[in-house]
Tab-separated table of C-alpha atoms and ligand atoms in Angstrom:
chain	number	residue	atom	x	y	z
A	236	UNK	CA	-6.911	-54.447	-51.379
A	237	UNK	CA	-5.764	-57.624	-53.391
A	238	UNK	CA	-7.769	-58.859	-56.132
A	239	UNK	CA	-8.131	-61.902	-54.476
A	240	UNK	CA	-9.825	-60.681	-51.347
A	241	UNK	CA	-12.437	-58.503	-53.686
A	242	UNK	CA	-14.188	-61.575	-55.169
A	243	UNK	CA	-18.045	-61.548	-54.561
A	244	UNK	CA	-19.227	-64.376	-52.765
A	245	UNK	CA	-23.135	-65.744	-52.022
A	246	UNK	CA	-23.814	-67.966	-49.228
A	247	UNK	CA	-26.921	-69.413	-48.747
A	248	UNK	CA	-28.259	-69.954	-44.975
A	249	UNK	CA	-26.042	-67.342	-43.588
A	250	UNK	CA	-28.158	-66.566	-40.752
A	251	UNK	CA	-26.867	-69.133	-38.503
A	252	UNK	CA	-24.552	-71.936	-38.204
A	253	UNK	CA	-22.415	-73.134	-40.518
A	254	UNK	CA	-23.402	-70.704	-43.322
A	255	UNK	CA	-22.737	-67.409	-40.683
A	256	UNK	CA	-19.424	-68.597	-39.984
A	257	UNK	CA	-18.443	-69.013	-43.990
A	258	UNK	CA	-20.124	-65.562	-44.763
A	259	UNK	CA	-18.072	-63.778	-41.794
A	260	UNK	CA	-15.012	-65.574	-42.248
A	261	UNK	CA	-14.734	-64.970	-45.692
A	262	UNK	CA	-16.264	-61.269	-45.220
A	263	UNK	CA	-13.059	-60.973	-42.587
A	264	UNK	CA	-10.660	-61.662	-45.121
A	265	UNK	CA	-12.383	-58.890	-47.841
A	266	UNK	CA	-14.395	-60.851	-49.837
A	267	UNK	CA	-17.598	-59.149	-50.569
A	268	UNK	CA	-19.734	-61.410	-49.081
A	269	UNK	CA	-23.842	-61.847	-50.094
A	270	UNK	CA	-25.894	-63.968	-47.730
A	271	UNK	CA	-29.354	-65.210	-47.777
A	272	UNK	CA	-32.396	-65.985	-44.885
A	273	UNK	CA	-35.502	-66.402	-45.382
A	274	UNK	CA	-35.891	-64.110	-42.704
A	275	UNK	CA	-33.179	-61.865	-42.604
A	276	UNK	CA	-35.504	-58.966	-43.472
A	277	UNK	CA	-38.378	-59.709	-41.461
A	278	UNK	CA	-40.882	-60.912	-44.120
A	279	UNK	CA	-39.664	-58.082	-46.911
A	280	UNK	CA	-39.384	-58.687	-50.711
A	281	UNK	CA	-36.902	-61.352	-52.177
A	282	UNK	CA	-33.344	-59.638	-52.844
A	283	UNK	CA	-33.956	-56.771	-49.982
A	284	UNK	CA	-30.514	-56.235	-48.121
A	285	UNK	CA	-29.821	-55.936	-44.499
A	286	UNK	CA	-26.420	-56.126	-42.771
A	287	UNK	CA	-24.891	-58.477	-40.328
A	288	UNK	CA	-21.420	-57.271	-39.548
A	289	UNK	CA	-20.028	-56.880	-43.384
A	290	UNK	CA	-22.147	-59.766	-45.135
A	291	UNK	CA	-25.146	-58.055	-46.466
A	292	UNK	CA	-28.385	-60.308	-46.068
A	293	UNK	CA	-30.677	-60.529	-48.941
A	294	UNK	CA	-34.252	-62.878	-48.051
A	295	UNK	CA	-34.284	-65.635	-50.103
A	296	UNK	CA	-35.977	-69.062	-50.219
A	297	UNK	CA	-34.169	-71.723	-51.780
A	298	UNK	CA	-37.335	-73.840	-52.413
A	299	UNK	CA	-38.477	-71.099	-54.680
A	300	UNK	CA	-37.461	-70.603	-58.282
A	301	UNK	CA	-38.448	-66.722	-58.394
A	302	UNK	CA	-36.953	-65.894	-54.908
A	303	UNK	CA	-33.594	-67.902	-55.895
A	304	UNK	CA	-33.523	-65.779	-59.594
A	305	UNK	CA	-33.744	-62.859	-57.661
A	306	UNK	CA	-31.520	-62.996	-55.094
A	307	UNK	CA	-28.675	-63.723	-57.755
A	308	UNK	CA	-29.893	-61.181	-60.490
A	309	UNK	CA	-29.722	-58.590	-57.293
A	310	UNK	CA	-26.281	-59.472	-57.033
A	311	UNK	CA	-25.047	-59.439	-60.431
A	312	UNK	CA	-26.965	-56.451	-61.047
A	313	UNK	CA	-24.915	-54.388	-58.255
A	314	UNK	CA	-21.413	-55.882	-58.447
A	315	UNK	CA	-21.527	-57.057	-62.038
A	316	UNK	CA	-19.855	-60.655	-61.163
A	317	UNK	CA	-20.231	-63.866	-58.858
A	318	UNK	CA	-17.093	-65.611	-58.201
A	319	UNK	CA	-18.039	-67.758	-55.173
A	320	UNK	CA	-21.170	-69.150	-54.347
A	321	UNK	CA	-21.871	-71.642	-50.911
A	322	UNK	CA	-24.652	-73.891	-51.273
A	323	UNK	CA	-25.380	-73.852	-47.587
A	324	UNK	CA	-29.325	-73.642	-46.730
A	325	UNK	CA	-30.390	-77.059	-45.448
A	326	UNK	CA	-32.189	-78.768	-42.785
A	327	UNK	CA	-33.124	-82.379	-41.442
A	328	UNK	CA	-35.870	-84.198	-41.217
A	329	UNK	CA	-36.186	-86.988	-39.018
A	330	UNK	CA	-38.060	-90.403	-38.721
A	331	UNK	CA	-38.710	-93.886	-39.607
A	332	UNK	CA	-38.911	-94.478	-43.624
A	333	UNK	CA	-42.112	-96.177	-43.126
A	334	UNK	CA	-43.695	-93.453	-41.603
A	335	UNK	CA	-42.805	-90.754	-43.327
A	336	UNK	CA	-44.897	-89.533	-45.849
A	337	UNK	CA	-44.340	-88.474	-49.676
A	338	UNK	CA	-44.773	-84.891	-48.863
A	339	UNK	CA	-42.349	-84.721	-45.723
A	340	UNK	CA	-39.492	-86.458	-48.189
A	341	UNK	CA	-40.041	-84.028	-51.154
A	342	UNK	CA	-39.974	-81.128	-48.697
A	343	UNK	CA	-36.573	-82.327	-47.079
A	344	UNK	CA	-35.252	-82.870	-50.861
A	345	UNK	CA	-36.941	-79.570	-51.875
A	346	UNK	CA	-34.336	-77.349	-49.507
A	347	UNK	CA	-31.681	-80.010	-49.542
A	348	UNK	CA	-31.254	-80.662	-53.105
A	349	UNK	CA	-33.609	-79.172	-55.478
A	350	UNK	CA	-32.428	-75.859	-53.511
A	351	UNK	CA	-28.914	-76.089	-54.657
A	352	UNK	CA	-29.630	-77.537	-57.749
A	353	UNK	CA	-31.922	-74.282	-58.316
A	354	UNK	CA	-29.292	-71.897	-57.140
A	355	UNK	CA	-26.132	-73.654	-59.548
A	356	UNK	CA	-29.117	-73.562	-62.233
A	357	UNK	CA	-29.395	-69.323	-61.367
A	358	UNK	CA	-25.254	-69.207	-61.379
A	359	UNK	CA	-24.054	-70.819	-64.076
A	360	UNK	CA	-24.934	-68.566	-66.593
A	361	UNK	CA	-22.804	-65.484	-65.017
A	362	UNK	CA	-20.009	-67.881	-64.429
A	363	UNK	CA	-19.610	-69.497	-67.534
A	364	UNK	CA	-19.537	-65.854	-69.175
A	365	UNK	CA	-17.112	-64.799	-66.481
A	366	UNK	CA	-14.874	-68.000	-67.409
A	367	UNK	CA	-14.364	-68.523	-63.513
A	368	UNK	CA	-16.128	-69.532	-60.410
A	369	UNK	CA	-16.132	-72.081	-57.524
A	370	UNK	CA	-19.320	-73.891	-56.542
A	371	UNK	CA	-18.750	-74.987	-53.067
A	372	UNK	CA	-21.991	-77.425	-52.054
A	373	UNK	CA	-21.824	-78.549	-48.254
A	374	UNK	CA	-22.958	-81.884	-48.462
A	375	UNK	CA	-22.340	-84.199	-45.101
A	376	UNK	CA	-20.896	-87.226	-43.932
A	377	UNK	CA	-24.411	-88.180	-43.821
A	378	UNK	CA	-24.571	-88.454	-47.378
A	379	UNK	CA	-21.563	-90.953	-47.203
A	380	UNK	CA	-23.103	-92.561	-44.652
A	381	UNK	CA	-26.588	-93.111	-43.857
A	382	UNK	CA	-27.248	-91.913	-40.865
A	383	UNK	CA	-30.727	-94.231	-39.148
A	384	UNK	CA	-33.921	-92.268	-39.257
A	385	UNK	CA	-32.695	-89.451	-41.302
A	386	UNK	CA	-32.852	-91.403	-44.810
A	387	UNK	CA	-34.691	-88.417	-45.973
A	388	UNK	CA	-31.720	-86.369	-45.468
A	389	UNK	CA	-29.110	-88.751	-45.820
A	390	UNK	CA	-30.817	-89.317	-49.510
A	391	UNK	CA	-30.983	-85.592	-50.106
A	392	UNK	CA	-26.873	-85.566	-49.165
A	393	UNK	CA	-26.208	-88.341	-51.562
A	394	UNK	CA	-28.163	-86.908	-54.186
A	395	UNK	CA	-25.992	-83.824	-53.533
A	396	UNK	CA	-23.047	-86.154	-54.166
A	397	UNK	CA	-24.233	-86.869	-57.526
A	398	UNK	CA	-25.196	-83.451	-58.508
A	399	UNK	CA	-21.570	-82.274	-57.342
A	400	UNK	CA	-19.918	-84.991	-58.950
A	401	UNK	CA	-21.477	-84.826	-62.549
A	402	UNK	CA	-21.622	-80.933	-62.497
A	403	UNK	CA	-17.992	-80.541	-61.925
A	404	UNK	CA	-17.334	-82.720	-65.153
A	405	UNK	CA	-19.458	-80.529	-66.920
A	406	UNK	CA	-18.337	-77.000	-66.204
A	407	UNK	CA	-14.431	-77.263	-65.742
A	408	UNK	CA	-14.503	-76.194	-69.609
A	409	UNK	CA	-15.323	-73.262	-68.585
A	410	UNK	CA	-13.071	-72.767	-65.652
A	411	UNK	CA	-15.577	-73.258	-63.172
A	412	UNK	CA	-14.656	-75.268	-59.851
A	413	UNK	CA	-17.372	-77.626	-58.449
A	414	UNK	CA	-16.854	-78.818	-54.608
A	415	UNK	CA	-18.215	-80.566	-51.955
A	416	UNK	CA	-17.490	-79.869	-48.378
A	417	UNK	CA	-18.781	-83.079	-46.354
A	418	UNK	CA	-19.301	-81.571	-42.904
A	419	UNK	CA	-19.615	-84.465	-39.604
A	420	UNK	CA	-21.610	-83.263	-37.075
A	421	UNK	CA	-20.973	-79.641	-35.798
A	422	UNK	CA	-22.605	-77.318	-33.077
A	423	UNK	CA	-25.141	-75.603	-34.903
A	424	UNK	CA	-29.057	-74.475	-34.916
A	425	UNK	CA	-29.501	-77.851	-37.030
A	426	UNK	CA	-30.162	-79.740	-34.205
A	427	UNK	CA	-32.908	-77.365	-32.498
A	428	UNK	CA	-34.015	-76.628	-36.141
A	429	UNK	CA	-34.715	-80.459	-36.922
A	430	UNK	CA	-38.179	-81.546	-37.352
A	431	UNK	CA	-39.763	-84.902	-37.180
A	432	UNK	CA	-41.918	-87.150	-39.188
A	433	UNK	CA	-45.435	-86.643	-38.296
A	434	UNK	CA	-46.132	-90.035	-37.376
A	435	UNK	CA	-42.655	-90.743	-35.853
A	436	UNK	CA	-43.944	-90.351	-31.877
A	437	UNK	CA	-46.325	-93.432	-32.358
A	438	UNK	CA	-45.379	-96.724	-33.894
A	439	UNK	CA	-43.161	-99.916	-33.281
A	440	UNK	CA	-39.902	-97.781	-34.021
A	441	UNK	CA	-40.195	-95.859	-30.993
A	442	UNK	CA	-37.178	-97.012	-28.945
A	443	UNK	CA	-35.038	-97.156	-31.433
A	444	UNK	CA	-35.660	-94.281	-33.258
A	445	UNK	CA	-35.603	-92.475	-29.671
A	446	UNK	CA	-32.115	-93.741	-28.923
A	447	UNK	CA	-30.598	-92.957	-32.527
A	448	UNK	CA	-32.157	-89.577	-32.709
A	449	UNK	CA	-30.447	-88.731	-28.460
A	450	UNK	CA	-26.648	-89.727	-30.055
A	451	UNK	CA	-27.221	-87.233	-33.052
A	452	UNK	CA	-28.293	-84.781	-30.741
A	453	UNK	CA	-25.024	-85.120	-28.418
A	454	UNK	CA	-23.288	-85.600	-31.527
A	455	UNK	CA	-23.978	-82.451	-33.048
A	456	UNK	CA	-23.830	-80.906	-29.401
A	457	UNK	CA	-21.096	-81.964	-28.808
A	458	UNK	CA	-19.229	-81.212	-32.100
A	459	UNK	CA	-16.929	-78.759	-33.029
A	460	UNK	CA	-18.072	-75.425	-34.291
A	461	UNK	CA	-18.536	-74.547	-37.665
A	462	UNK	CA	-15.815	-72.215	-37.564
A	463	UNK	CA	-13.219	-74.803	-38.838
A	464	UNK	CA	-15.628	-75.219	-42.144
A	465	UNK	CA	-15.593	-71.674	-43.128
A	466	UNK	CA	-11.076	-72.211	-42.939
A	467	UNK	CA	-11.581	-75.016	-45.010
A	468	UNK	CA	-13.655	-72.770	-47.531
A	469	UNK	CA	-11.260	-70.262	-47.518
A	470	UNK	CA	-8.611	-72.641	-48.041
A	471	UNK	CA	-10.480	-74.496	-50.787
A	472	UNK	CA	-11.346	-71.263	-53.254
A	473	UNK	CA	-7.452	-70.000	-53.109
A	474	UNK	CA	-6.581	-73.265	-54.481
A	475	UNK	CA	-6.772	-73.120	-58.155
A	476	UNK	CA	-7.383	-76.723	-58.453
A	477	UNK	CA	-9.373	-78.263	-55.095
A	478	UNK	CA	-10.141	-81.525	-54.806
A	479	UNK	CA	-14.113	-82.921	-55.107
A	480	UNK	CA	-14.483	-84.116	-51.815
A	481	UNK	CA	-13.744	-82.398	-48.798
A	482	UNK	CA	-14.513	-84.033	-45.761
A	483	UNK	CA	-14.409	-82.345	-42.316
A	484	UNK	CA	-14.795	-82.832	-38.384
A	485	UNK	CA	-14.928	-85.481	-35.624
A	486	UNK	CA	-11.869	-87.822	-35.940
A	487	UNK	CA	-14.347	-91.064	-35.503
A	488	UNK	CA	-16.785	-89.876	-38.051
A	489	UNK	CA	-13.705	-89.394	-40.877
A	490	UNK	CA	-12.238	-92.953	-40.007
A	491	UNK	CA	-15.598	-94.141	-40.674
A	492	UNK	CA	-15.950	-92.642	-44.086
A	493	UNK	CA	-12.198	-94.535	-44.691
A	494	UNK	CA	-13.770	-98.006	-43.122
A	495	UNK	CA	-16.599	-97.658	-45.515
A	496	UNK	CA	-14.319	-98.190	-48.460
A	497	UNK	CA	-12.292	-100.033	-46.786
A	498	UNK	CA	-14.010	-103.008	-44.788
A	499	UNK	CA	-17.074	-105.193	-45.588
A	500	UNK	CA	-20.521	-103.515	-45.511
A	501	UNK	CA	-21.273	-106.175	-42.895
A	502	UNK	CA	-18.622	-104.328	-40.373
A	503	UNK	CA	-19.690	-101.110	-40.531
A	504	UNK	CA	-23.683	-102.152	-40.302
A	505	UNK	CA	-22.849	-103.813	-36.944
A	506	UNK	CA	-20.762	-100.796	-35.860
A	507	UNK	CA	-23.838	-98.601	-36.684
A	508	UNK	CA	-26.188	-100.639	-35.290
A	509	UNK	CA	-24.526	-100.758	-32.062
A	510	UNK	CA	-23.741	-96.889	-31.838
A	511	UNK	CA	-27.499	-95.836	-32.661
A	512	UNK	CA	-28.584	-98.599	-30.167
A	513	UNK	CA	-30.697	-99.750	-32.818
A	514	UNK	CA	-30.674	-103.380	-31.742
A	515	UNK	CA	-31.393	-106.461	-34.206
B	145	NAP	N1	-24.474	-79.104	-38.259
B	145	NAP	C1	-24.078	-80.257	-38.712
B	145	NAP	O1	-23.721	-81.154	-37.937
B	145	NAP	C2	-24.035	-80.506	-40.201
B	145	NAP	C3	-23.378	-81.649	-40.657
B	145	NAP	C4	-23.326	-81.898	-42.019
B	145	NAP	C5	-23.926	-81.028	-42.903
B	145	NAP	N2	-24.579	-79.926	-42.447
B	145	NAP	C6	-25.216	-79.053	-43.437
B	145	NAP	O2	-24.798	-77.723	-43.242
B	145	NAP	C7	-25.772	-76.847	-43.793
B	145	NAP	C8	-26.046	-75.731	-42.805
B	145	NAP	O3	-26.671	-76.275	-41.659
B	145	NAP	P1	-26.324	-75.811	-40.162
B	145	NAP	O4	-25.832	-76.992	-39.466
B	145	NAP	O5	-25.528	-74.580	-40.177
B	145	NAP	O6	-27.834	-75.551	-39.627
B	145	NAP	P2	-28.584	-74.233	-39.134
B	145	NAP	O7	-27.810	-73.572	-38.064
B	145	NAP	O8	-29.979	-74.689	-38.827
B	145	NAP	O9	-28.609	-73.294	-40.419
B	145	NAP	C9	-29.410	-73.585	-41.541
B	145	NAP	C10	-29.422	-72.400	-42.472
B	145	NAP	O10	-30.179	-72.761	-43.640
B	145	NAP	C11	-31.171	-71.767	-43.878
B	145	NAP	N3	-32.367	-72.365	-44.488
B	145	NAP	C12	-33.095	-73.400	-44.055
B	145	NAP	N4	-34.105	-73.657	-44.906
B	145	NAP	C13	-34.006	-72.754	-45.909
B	145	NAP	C14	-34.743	-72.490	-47.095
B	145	NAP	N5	-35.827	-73.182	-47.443
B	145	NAP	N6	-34.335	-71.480	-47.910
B	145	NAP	C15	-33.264	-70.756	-47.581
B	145	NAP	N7	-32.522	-70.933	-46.469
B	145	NAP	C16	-32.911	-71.929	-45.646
B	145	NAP	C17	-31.461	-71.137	-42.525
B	145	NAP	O11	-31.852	-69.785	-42.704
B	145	NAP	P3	-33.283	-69.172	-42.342
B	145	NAP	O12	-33.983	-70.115	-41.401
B	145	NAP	O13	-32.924	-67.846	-41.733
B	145	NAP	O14	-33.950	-69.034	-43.660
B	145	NAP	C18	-30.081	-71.177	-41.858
B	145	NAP	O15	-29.332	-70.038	-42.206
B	145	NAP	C19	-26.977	-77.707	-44.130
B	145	NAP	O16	-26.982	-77.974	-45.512
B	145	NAP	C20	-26.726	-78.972	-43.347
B	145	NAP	O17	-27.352	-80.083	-43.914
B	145	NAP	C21	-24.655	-79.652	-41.117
């Protein structure tokens, strides 16, 4: 087999969704693929291994700075490099900002962010030694765009921006590739998976937060599948020199992330307004 297809991968989330499809596709093609659940092995030890097709599954919680050094030493320790690694594990949480409390934001920013933040943290070390490696963070169009009654995770995407941004200015020294895949809305367990804001059932933003929270739904429904994500991965680590910002899916949701440098703030705020049925 080519060199090429015999780089060692990590993906985390790669029990479902977006992160399955990068971990198979790129499994598909050779790669020796790692993924991470916090499930995958039913409750076992940190850095235990399972299979799912030719990704082997290692438990891991990205919130957690032990589980996160393990999962990555566990790798190292049995193929002796990292070459890719997918900064996939996320998850939304959804309600009004003035409801939502301090501990609901930290724990959306605590997967979101502080999760990949831990895992480029556990990384870097082997890469920079290596002199190689691609860092490929999936961040969203939601962290282009706020999306209403997710500012939780649209702030956890847009810190991701920043992170991405500033880390890739860092490491390219040290040949080390920093992305950021900026997904629209796919079909994936994110929707079923998304929890709400304790107190978001029984205040004043009711309607709206209702209606806004319905056209996600269909939006993500009704999305593509994540497929076309892991062929823009594979795309994006044979390319010696990717771009930043990758952004990917529904044709309206792109243009949008065009309009938004494009046109007055004032435009798009009315457009948004009108597609979340969020009146005023
Ligand atoms: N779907 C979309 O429309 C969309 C759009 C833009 C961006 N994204 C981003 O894409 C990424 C993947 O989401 P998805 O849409 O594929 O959703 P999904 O189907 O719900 O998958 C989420 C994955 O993250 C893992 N995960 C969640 N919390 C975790 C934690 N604390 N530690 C470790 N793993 C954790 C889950 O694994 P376990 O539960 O097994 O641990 C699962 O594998 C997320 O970062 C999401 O924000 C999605």
């Amino acid at each position: 087999m080519e060199r090429e297809n015999q780089r060692v991968v990590l993906v985390t989330g790669a029990s479902s969704g977006i992160g399955l499809a990068c971990a198979t596709h790129l499994a598909g093609r050779g790669f020796r693929v790692y993924g991470t659940s916090r499930r995958g092995t039913g409750g076992a030890p940190p850095g235990t291994m399972t299979g799912l097709g030719s990704v082997t599954m290692l438990t891991a919680d990205v919130t957690e700075d032990h589980s996160v050094e393990q999962v990555v030493g566990s790798v190292l320790s049995r193929e002796g490099r990292l070459d890719i690694v997918v900064n996939n594990a996320g998850m939304a949480i959804a309600g009004p900002i003035e409801n939502t409390s301090i501990e609901e934001a930290k724990r959306q920013l605590e997967v979101n962010f502080f999760g990949a933040f831990r895992v480029c943290r556990a990384v870097l070390p082997a890469m920079r030694r290596q002199g190689s490696g691609y860092i490929v963070n999936i961040g969203s169009i939601g962290g282009v765009i706020a999306i209403p009654y997710q500012a939780m995770y649209s702030a956890s995407k847009f810190a991701l921006e920043g992170l991405s941004e500033t880390l890739r200015l860092e490491v390219r020294p040290f040949g080390i590739r920093v992305v950021i895949i900026e997904p629209g809305d796919h079909k994936t367990g994110l929707t079923q998976n998304r929890q709400l804001t304790e107190m978001s059932g029984t205040d004043v933003y009711q309607e709206s937060f209702q209606a806004a929270l319905a056209q996600t739904a269909r939006d993500e429904q009704g999305g593509p599948g994540p497929e076309q994500i892991a062929r823009l991965l594979y795309r994006i680590v044979n390319k010696r020199n990717p771009r930043l910002r990758y952004t990917i899916g529904p044709g309206a949701q792109r243009a949008a992330v065009w309009l938004k440098r494009l046109l007055p703030n004032s435009v798009l705020e009315h457009g948004m307004r009108t597609y979340y049925g969020l009146g005023g």
